Amino acid sequence: MKKMLVLGALMLGSALSPAFAGSGPIKIVLAEEADLLEPCMATRSNIGRVILQNVSETLTELDVRGDKGVMPRLAEKWEQNADGSWRFHLRQGVKFSDGTAFDAKDVKHSFERIMSDKNACESRRYFGGMTVTPSVVDDYTIDFKADPVQPILPLLLSLVTIVPEETPLEFVREPVGTGPYKLTNWTPGQQIVLTGRDDYWGAKPEVTEATYLFRADPSVRAAMVQAGEADLSPSISQLDATNPATDFSYLDSETVYLRIDHNIEPLNDVRVRRALNIAIDRQAFLGTLVPDSALLATAIVPPPTLGWNPDVKVFPYDPDGAKKLLEEAKADGVKVDTPITIIARSANFPNVTEIMEAIQAQLQEVGFTVELKFVEVAEHEQYYSKPFKEGRGPQIVAAMHDNSKGDPSFSMFFKYATEGTQSGFSDPKVDDLIKRASAAVGEERAKLWSEVIAYVHDEVVADVLLFHMVGFSRVSERLDFKPTMATNGTLQLSEIKIK
């Protein structure tokens, strides 16, 4: 009898031991479906959440869980050469998911593919205002020369996903990468499945397989995790975040704003742009449609970013002042009655519909004629990025911009420079400041970025900055995972532990 009890206890203990737990499949429910899984588009959140560092890896990555800065990934180490270029020493023994070996030629091709005019790779926009040339030194060594010299090039390369040298310049449907997972199923409208690789170069993650499901309603996503139909929803609304055991808030690097197209009347008049800004009661959204812990924005980058300017103040809510500005512009012949279209991305963030409808109402109250249009992510990009459509009317694009890298270089050129892919205006002073700031180091770099932030906000009135967001997620109690400020754009399965 004693032997049987001891044996039973041993068997029970074994069933609960780490050897029999801590690995298996999970299900993740997201707000937006990926319209494509092209690696060079992984900087876009709906794609990056699925494949970035899971299927497609980069040479470097930023440590967002600690303070280690830029960390090795496919590059083991790097140093700056005497001429200002950077040399990267690559990891050996790495294979792509198609079985081919990884080397410097793949890195060179990946970068040149991103910069090619044969495609519309989104990560290209982060290298605007500079010329970067990769040169293979040997199979596992590569140099990157930038003009002007880029002191943060190792950080910039954390956005360059590596593909095999044989990858065509045109977009691919099924990504081939060096990451711990490979794509095994993609049924549009239903699910995406990633399965762990046995031949991955690094440590084997506890998640053996991840199935991604898509539900636009944040309450539905929260309910699915509660019911056990999913294990993780990175984004739920604050109203649904009611269970301390499963629901977590996290510092978000996302900034919600309205990008103004200055090229079309009446938005080409600075008085009209100021009126847009002071017609919106930002404070009224906090604790209602927007989390009460969100911050009112004065820059396209969040406060921890280098050069963030505390002297720049949020535009006051002044509807009477907005009416007066519109009257002044109208008296000067500006066609302020022209209908303006706000184009928003469906399911971009919790309560996006209600927030945009409230903003529409506030703008109409001061005299604007505003139409509201919701589109899916692929169509949204057509309005958001150049080339802008000829013959268009006045447009404002509602968007959410992510900068979790800590430096404005990842935002300023493509948002505000004349040649920037998402810039709605042209200003020589802005171009000069961005160019100088991108090449500067230390205190001078921070000072110049601070000047850019103030000038774009106070003088140009480039856009309508709204909120630095706070995110909420629901995590099954069977998982050990805490979201970070990067969770909205990158969800590394290797960081998820199974209890």
Coordinates of C-alpha atoms in Angstrom, one line a residue:
M1 CA 0.0 0.0 0.0
K2 CA 2.8 2.4 0.9
K3 CA 4.6 1.6 -2.3
M4 CA 1.5 2.4 -4.3
L5 CA 1.0 5.7 -2.5
V6 CA 4.7 6.6 -3.1
L7 CA 4.4 5.6 -6.7
G8 CA 1.2 7.7 -7.1
A9 CA 2.9 10.7 -5.5
L10 CA 5.9 10.4 -7.8
M11 CA 3.6 10.1 -10.8
L12 CA 1.7 13.2 -9.7
G13 CA 4.9 15.1 -9.1
S14 CA 6.2 14.2 -12.5
A15 CA 3.0 15.4 -14.2
L16 CA 3.5 18.8 -12.6
S17 CA 7.2 19.0 -13.2
P18 CA 8.8 21.3 -15.8
A19 CA 9.7 18.3 -17.9
F20 CA 6.0 17.7 -18.6
A21 CA 4.9 21.3 -18.8
G22 CA 6.1 24.6 -20.3
S23 CA 5.6 23.9 -24.0
G24 CA 2.8 23.6 -26.5
P25 CA 0.6 25.5 -29.0
I26 CA -1.2 28.8 -28.3
K27 CA -3.8 31.0 -29.9
I28 CA -3.5 34.7 -30.3
V29 CA -6.4 37.0 -31.3
L30 CA -5.6 40.3 -33.0
A31 CA -7.7 43.3 -34.0
E32 CA -6.5 43.5 -37.6
E33 CA -5.8 40.8 -40.2
A34 CA -2.5 40.9 -42.1
D35 CA -3.2 41.7 -45.7
L36 CA 0.3 40.4 -46.6
L37 CA 3.2 38.8 -44.8
E38 CA 6.1 40.4 -46.8
P39 CA 9.2 40.7 -44.5
C40 CA 10.1 44.2 -45.6
M41 CA 6.7 45.3 -44.5
A42 CA 7.1 44.0 -41.0
T43 CA 7.5 47.5 -39.6
R44 CA 3.8 47.9 -40.1
S45 CA 2.1 46.7 -36.9
N46 CA -0.5 44.3 -38.4
I47 CA 2.3 42.4 -40.1
G48 CA 5.1 42.8 -37.6
R49 CA 3.0 41.4 -34.8
V50 CA 3.0 38.1 -36.7
I51 CA 6.3 37.7 -38.4
L52 CA 8.9 40.1 -36.9
Q53 CA 11.6 38.1 -35.0
N54 CA 9.3 35.1 -35.3
V55 CA 9.8 34.3 -39.0
S56 CA 12.0 37.1 -40.1
E57 CA 14.9 38.3 -38.0
T58 CA 17.1 41.4 -38.1
L59 CA 20.9 41.9 -37.5
T60 CA 20.2 43.8 -34.3
E61 CA 17.3 44.4 -31.9
L62 CA 16.5 46.9 -29.2
D63 CA 16.2 45.6 -25.6
V64 CA 12.7 46.8 -24.6
R65 CA 12.5 44.7 -21.4
G66 CA 15.7 46.2 -19.9
D67 CA 18.2 48.9 -20.5
K68 CA 20.8 47.0 -22.5
G69 CA 20.3 49.1 -25.6
V70 CA 21.0 47.6 -29.0
M71 CA 21.5 43.8 -28.8
P72 CA 22.9 41.2 -31.2
R73 CA 20.5 39.1 -33.2
L74 CA 21.9 37.8 -36.6
A75 CA 25.0 40.0 -36.0
E76 CA 27.1 38.9 -33.1
K77 CA 29.0 42.1 -32.8
W78 CA 29.8 45.3 -34.7
E79 CA 32.2 48.3 -34.6
Q80 CA 32.6 51.7 -36.3
N81 CA 35.4 51.9 -38.8
A82 CA 37.8 54.9 -39.1
D83 CA 35.8 56.3 -42.0
G84 CA 32.5 56.3 -40.1
S85 CA 31.1 53.2 -41.7
W86 CA 30.0 50.2 -39.6
R87 CA 31.3 46.6 -39.7
F88 CA 29.0 43.8 -38.7
H89 CA 30.2 40.3 -37.8
L90 CA 27.5 37.8 -38.6
R91 CA 26.4 34.7 -36.7
Q92 CA 27.6 31.4 -38.3
G93 CA 25.6 28.2 -38.6
V94 CA 22.3 29.9 -39.3
K95 CA 19.8 28.5 -41.8
F96 CA 16.7 29.9 -43.4
S97 CA 13.4 28.0 -43.1
D98 CA 14.0 26.7 -46.7
G99 CA 17.2 25.0 -45.6
T100 CA 19.6 27.4 -47.2
A101 CA 22.6 28.9 -45.3
F102 CA 22.7 32.5 -44.1
D103 CA 25.6 34.7 -45.0
A104 CA 26.7 38.3 -45.8
K105 CA 25.3 38.1 -49.4
D106 CA 21.8 37.6 -47.9
V107 CA 22.2 40.7 -45.8
K108 CA 23.4 42.8 -48.7
H109 CA 20.5 41.6 -50.9
S110 CA 18.0 42.2 -48.1
F111 CA 19.0 45.8 -47.7
E112 CA 19.2 46.5 -51.5
R113 CA 15.8 44.8 -51.9
I114 CA 14.3 47.2 -49.3
M115 CA 15.8 50.2 -51.1
S116 CA 14.7 49.0 -54.6
D117 CA 12.1 50.9 -56.6
K118 CA 10.7 47.6 -57.8
N119 CA 8.6 47.3 -54.6
A120 CA 7.0 49.5 -51.9
C121 CA 8.9 48.2 -48.8
E122 CA 7.8 50.2 -45.8
S123 CA 11.1 49.9 -43.9
R124 CA 12.8 52.0 -46.7
R125 CA 11.2 55.1 -45.2
Y126 CA 13.5 55.0 -42.1
F127 CA 16.5 55.5 -44.3
G128 CA 15.3 58.7 -46.0
G129 CA 17.8 61.6 -46.3
M130 CA 20.8 59.3 -46.4
T131 CA 22.6 57.0 -48.8
V132 CA 23.6 53.7 -47.2
T133 CA 25.8 51.2 -49.1
P134 CA 26.4 47.6 -48.0
S135 CA 29.7 45.9 -48.9
V136 CA 30.5 42.2 -48.4
V137 CA 33.9 41.8 -46.7
D138 CA 33.7 38.0 -46.5
D139 CA 31.0 35.3 -45.9
Y140 CA 30.3 36.5 -42.4
T141 CA 31.4 40.1 -42.4
I142 CA 29.6 43.1 -44.0
D143 CA 30.2 46.9 -43.9
F144 CA 27.5 49.6 -44.1
K145 CA 28.7 53.0 -45.3
A146 CA 26.2 55.9 -44.8
D147 CA 26.3 59.4 -46.2
P148 CA 26.0 61.4 -44.1
V149 CA 27.5 59.3 -41.4
Q150 CA 24.8 57.7 -39.2
P151 CA 25.8 57.3 -35.5
I152 CA 22.8 55.2 -34.8
L153 CA 23.1 52.8 -37.8
P154 CA 23.2 49.7 -35.7
L155 CA 19.8 50.7 -34.3
L156 CA 18.4 51.6 -37.7
L157 CA 19.3 48.0 -38.9
S158 CA 17.0 46.6 -36.3
L159 CA 14.3 47.4 -38.8
V160 CA 15.9 45.5 -41.8
T161 CA 14.5 42.0 -42.0
I162 CA 16.8 39.4 -43.6
V163 CA 15.7 37.2 -46.5
P164 CA 17.6 34.8 -48.7
E165 CA 19.7 36.2 -51.6
E166 CA 17.4 34.4 -54.0
T167 CA 14.3 36.3 -52.9
P168 CA 12.8 38.3 -55.8
L169 CA 12.6 42.1 -55.5
E170 CA 8.8 41.8 -55.9
F171 CA 6.7 41.1 -52.8
V172 CA 6.4 37.4 -51.7
R173 CA 3.3 35.8 -50.2
E174 CA 5.1 33.3 -48.0
P175 CA 8.1 34.7 -46.0
V176 CA 11.3 32.7 -45.7
G177 CA 13.4 33.7 -42.7
T178 CA 15.9 32.7 -40.1
G179 CA 13.6 32.9 -37.1
P180 CA 12.4 30.2 -34.7
Y181 CA 9.1 29.7 -36.7
K182 CA 8.0 29.1 -40.2
L183 CA 4.6 29.9 -41.9
T184 CA 2.7 26.6 -42.2
N185 CA -0.9 27.9 -42.9
W186 CA -2.5 31.1 -44.0
T187 CA -6.2 31.0 -44.7
P188 CA -7.2 34.7 -45.4
G189 CA -10.1 35.8 -43.3
Q190 CA -9.6 32.9 -40.9
Q191 CA -6.2 32.3 -39.5
I192 CA -2.4 32.3 -39.8
V193 CA -0.4 29.5 -38.3
L194 CA 3.4 29.6 -37.4
T195 CA 5.1 26.3 -36.4
G196 CA 8.4 26.0 -34.5
R197 CA 11.5 25.0 -36.4
D198 CA 13.7 22.1 -35.2
D199 CA 16.7 23.6 -37.0
Y200 CA 16.6 27.1 -35.5
W201 CA 20.0 28.4 -34.5
G202 CA 19.0 29.8 -31.1
A203 CA 17.2 28.5 -28.0
K204 CA 14.0 26.6 -28.6
P205 CA 10.9 28.6 -27.5
E206 CA 8.3 27.1 -25.3
V207 CA 5.5 28.0 -27.8
T208 CA 5.6 25.2 -30.3
E209 CA 2.9 26.6 -32.6
A210 CA 0.9 29.9 -32.7
T211 CA -2.4 30.3 -34.4
Y212 CA -3.5 33.9 -35.1
L213 CA -7.2 34.7 -35.2
F214 CA -8.7 38.1 -36.0
R215 CA -11.6 39.9 -34.4
A216 CA -12.2 43.6 -34.8
D217 CA -14.3 44.1 -31.6
P218 CA -12.0 44.4 -28.5
S219 CA -14.8 43.0 -26.2
V220 CA -14.9 39.9 -28.4
R221 CA -11.2 39.5 -28.1
A222 CA -11.3 39.8 -24.3
A223 CA -14.2 37.3 -24.1
M224 CA -12.3 34.8 -26.2
V225 CA -9.4 34.7 -23.8
Q226 CA -11.7 34.5 -20.8
A227 CA -13.5 31.6 -22.4
G228 CA -10.3 29.8 -23.3
E229 CA -10.9 30.2 -27.1
A230 CA -7.6 32.2 -27.2
D231 CA -4.6 32.5 -24.9
L232 CA -3.6 36.1 -25.6
S233 CA -5.1 39.3 -27.0
P234 CA -2.4 42.1 -27.1
S235 CA -5.0 44.8 -27.4
I236 CA -8.3 45.1 -25.5
S237 CA -10.1 48.2 -24.3
Q238 CA -9.7 49.7 -20.9
L239 CA -13.4 49.0 -20.2
D240 CA -12.8 45.3 -20.7
A241 CA -9.6 45.2 -18.6
T242 CA -11.4 44.2 -15.4
N243 CA -9.5 41.1 -14.2
P244 CA -6.2 41.8 -12.4
A245 CA -5.2 38.1 -12.9
T246 CA -5.2 38.3 -16.7
D247 CA -5.4 42.0 -17.7
F248 CA -2.3 44.2 -18.0
S249 CA -1.7 47.8 -18.9
Y250 CA 1.5 48.7 -20.6
L251 CA 3.4 51.8 -21.6
D252 CA 2.7 52.3 -25.3
S253 CA 5.0 53.9 -27.9
E254 CA 2.0 54.7 -30.1
T255 CA 1.0 58.3 -30.9
V256 CA -2.5 58.9 -32.3
Y257 CA -2.7 61.9 -34.6
L258 CA -4.3 63.4 -37.7
R259 CA -1.9 63.9 -40.6
I260 CA -2.9 67.0 -42.5
D261 CA -2.3 67.4 -46.3
H262 CA -1.1 71.0 -46.6
N263 CA -1.1 70.8 -50.4
I264 CA -4.9 71.3 -50.8
E265 CA -7.0 74.3 -49.9
P266 CA -8.1 75.1 -47.2
L267 CA -5.6 73.0 -45.3
N268 CA -2.7 74.9 -46.9
D269 CA -3.6 77.9 -44.6
V270 CA -1.9 77.8 -41.2
R271 CA -4.9 79.5 -39.6
V272 CA -7.1 76.6 -40.7
R273 CA -4.6 74.1 -39.3
R274 CA -4.6 76.0 -36.0
A275 CA -8.4 76.0 -36.0
L276 CA -8.4 72.2 -36.4
N277 CA -6.1 71.9 -33.4
I278 CA -8.0 74.2 -31.0
A279 CA -11.4 72.9 -32.0
I280 CA -10.7 69.5 -30.4
D281 CA -11.2 68.9 -26.7
R282 CA -8.5 66.4 -26.1
Q283 CA -8.9 66.3 -22.3
A284 CA -12.5 65.2 -22.7
F285 CA -11.4 61.9 -24.2
L286 CA -9.2 60.8 -21.3
G287 CA -11.0 58.3 -19.1
T288 CA -13.9 58.0 -21.5
L289 CA -12.9 56.8 -25.0
V290 CA -9.2 56.9 -24.4
P291 CA -7.5 55.4 -21.3
D292 CA -7.2 57.9 -18.4
S293 CA -3.5 57.2 -18.2
A294 CA -2.8 58.2 -21.8
L295 CA -0.9 61.5 -22.3
L296 CA -1.9 64.4 -24.5
A297 CA 0.6 64.6 -27.3
T298 CA 2.8 67.5 -28.4
A299 CA 5.1 65.5 -30.6
I300 CA 4.9 62.5 -33.0
V301 CA 7.3 60.7 -30.6
P302 CA 6.5 59.8 -26.9
P303 CA 8.2 61.5 -23.9
P304 CA 11.1 59.1 -23.3
T305 CA 12.4 59.8 -26.8
L306 CA 15.7 61.7 -27.2
G307 CA 15.1 65.4 -27.7
W308 CA 11.5 65.4 -26.5
N309 CA 10.7 69.0 -25.8
P310 CA 8.8 69.7 -22.5
D311 CA 8.4 73.4 -23.4
V312 CA 6.0 72.6 -26.2
K313 CA 2.5 72.9 -24.9
V314 CA -0.7 71.1 -25.9
F315 CA -3.0 73.3 -28.0
P316 CA -5.8 74.7 -25.8
Y317 CA -9.4 73.8 -26.4
D318 CA -10.8 77.0 -27.7
P319 CA -13.8 76.6 -30.0
D320 CA -14.5 80.4 -30.1
G321 CA -10.9 80.9 -31.2
A322 CA -11.3 78.3 -33.9
K323 CA -14.4 80.0 -35.2
K324 CA -12.5 83.4 -35.3
L325 CA -9.6 81.8 -37.2
L326 CA -11.9 80.4 -39.8
E327 CA -13.7 83.7 -40.2
E328 CA -10.3 85.5 -40.7
A329 CA -9.3 83.0 -43.3
K330 CA -12.6 83.2 -45.1
A331 CA -12.4 87.0 -45.2
D332 CA -9.1 86.5 -47.1
G333 CA -10.7 84.3 -49.7
V334 CA -9.8 80.9 -48.2
K335 CA -12.5 78.3 -49.0
V336 CA -13.0 77.2 -45.5
D337 CA -16.4 75.7 -46.3
T338 CA -14.9 73.0 -48.6
P339 CA -15.7 69.5 -47.3
I340 CA -12.7 67.9 -45.6
T341 CA -12.5 64.1 -45.4
I342 CA -11.0 62.3 -42.4
I343 CA -9.8 58.9 -43.4
A344 CA -9.4 56.4 -40.6
R345 CA -8.2 52.8 -40.3
S346 CA -10.8 50.3 -39.2
A347 CA -10.0 48.5 -35.9
N348 CA -6.7 50.5 -35.7
F349 CA -7.1 50.8 -31.9
P350 CA -9.9 50.4 -29.3
N351 CA -12.8 52.9 -29.8
V352 CA -11.3 54.3 -33.0
T353 CA -14.8 54.7 -34.5
E354 CA -16.3 56.5 -31.5
I355 CA -13.2 58.7 -31.2
M356 CA -13.3 59.8 -34.8
E357 CA -17.0 60.4 -34.7
A358 CA -16.5 62.7 -31.7
I359 CA -13.7 64.6 -33.4
Q360 CA -15.9 65.0 -36.5
A361 CA -18.7 66.5 -34.3
Q362 CA -16.3 68.9 -32.5
L363 CA -14.9 70.1 -35.8
Q364 CA -18.4 70.6 -37.3
E365 CA -19.4 72.6 -34.2
V366 CA -16.9 75.4 -35.0
G367 CA -17.8 75.5 -38.7
F368 CA -15.8 72.8 -40.5
T369 CA -17.6 70.6 -43.0
V370 CA -16.2 67.1 -42.2
E371 CA -16.8 63.7 -43.8
L372 CA -15.6 60.6 -42.1
K373 CA -14.4 57.5 -44.1
F374 CA -13.2 54.2 -42.6
V375 CA -11.0 51.9 -44.7
E376 CA -9.0 48.7 -44.2
V377 CA -5.3 48.8 -43.7
A378 CA -4.2 48.3 -47.3
E379 CA -6.5 51.1 -48.6
H380 CA -5.5 53.3 -45.7
E381 CA -1.9 53.1 -46.8
Q382 CA -2.8 54.5 -50.2
Y383 CA -4.0 57.7 -48.5
Y384 CA -1.3 57.8 -45.9
S385 CA 1.8 57.4 -48.1
K386 CA 3.1 58.9 -51.4
P387 CA 2.4 59.1 -54.2
F388 CA -0.7 61.0 -53.2
K389 CA -3.6 60.7 -55.6
E390 CA -3.9 63.5 -58.2
G391 CA -7.2 65.5 -58.1
R392 CA -7.9 64.7 -54.5
G393 CA -9.9 67.0 -52.2
P394 CA -8.7 68.2 -48.8
Q395 CA -7.8 65.1 -46.7
I396 CA -6.8 64.4 -43.1
V397 CA -5.5 60.9 -42.3
A398 CA -6.1 59.5 -38.9
A399 CA -3.3 57.3 -37.9
M400 CA -1.3 55.8 -35.0
H401 CA 2.5 56.1 -35.3
D402 CA 4.8 53.7 -33.3
N403 CA 8.3 54.8 -32.3
S404 CA 9.7 52.5 -29.6
K405 CA 13.3 53.0 -30.6
G406 CA 14.1 56.0 -28.5
D407 CA 15.3 58.3 -31.3
P408 CA 13.3 60.7 -33.5
S409 CA 15.2 59.4 -36.6
F410 CA 12.6 56.6 -36.8
S411 CA 9.9 59.2 -37.3
M412 CA 11.0 62.7 -38.4
F413 CA 12.2 62.2 -42.0
F414 CA 9.4 60.2 -43.4
K415 CA 6.8 62.2 -41.5
Y416 CA 8.0 65.7 -42.0
A417 CA 10.8 66.1 -44.6
T418 CA 9.9 67.3 -48.1
E419 CA 10.8 63.8 -49.5
G420 CA 9.3 61.9 -46.6
T421 CA 6.9 59.2 -47.8
Q422 CA 4.1 60.3 -45.4
S423 CA 4.9 64.0 -45.2
G424 CA 2.0 66.4 -46.0
F425 CA 4.1 69.5 -46.5
S426 CA 7.5 71.0 -47.6
D427 CA 9.6 73.3 -45.4
P428 CA 13.3 74.0 -46.1
K429 CA 14.0 74.8 -42.4
V430 CA 12.5 71.4 -41.4
D431 CA 14.6 69.6 -44.0
D432 CA 17.8 71.3 -42.8
L433 CA 17.1 70.6 -39.1
I434 CA 16.3 66.9 -39.7
K435 CA 19.4 66.5 -41.8
R436 CA 21.6 68.0 -39.2
A437 CA 20.0 66.2 -36.3
S438 CA 20.3 62.8 -38.0
A439 CA 24.1 63.2 -38.3
A440 CA 24.7 64.8 -34.9
V441 CA 25.6 63.0 -31.6
G442 CA 25.2 63.6 -27.9
E443 CA 23.8 66.8 -26.6
E444 CA 23.8 68.5 -30.1
R445 CA 21.6 65.7 -31.4
A446 CA 19.1 66.0 -28.6
K447 CA 19.1 69.9 -29.0
L448 CA 18.4 69.7 -32.7
W449 CA 15.6 67.2 -32.4
S450 CA 14.1 69.3 -29.7
E451 CA 14.2 72.3 -32.1
V452 CA 12.5 70.2 -34.8
I453 CA 9.7 69.2 -32.4
A454 CA 9.0 72.8 -31.4
Y455 CA 9.1 74.2 -34.9
V456 CA 6.9 71.5 -36.5
H457 CA 4.3 71.9 -33.7
D458 CA 4.3 75.7 -33.0
E459 CA 5.2 77.2 -36.4
V460 CA 4.3 74.8 -39.2
V461 CA 1.3 73.3 -37.3
A462 CA 2.1 70.2 -39.3
D463 CA -0.7 68.0 -38.0
V464 CA -3.2 67.4 -35.1
L465 CA -1.4 65.5 -32.4
L466 CA -3.8 63.8 -30.0
F467 CA -2.6 61.1 -27.6
H468 CA 0.4 59.0 -26.5
M469 CA -1.5 55.8 -25.9
V470 CA -1.6 53.2 -23.1
G471 CA -2.3 49.7 -24.1
F472 CA -4.2 46.9 -22.4
S473 CA -3.9 43.2 -23.0
R474 CA -5.5 40.0 -21.7
V475 CA -3.2 37.1 -21.1
S476 CA -4.4 33.6 -20.2
E477 CA -3.4 32.5 -16.7
R478 CA -1.7 29.5 -18.3
L479 CA 0.9 31.8 -19.9
D480 CA 3.7 33.8 -18.3
F481 CA 3.9 37.0 -20.4
K482 CA 4.0 40.7 -19.7
P483 CA 3.5 43.1 -22.6
T484 CA 6.0 45.9 -23.3
M485 CA 6.0 49.2 -25.1
A486 CA 6.9 47.3 -28.3
T487 CA 4.0 44.8 -28.0
N488 CA 1.7 46.6 -30.5
G489 CA 4.2 46.2 -33.3
T490 CA 6.2 43.2 -32.3
L491 CA 5.0 40.1 -30.4
Q492 CA 8.0 37.7 -30.0
L493 CA 6.7 34.2 -29.3
S494 CA 10.0 33.3 -27.8
E495 CA 9.2 35.7 -24.9
I496 CA 6.0 33.8 -24.0
K497 CA 6.4 31.1 -21.4
I498 CA 3.8 28.4 -20.7
K499 CA 3.2 27.5 -17.0

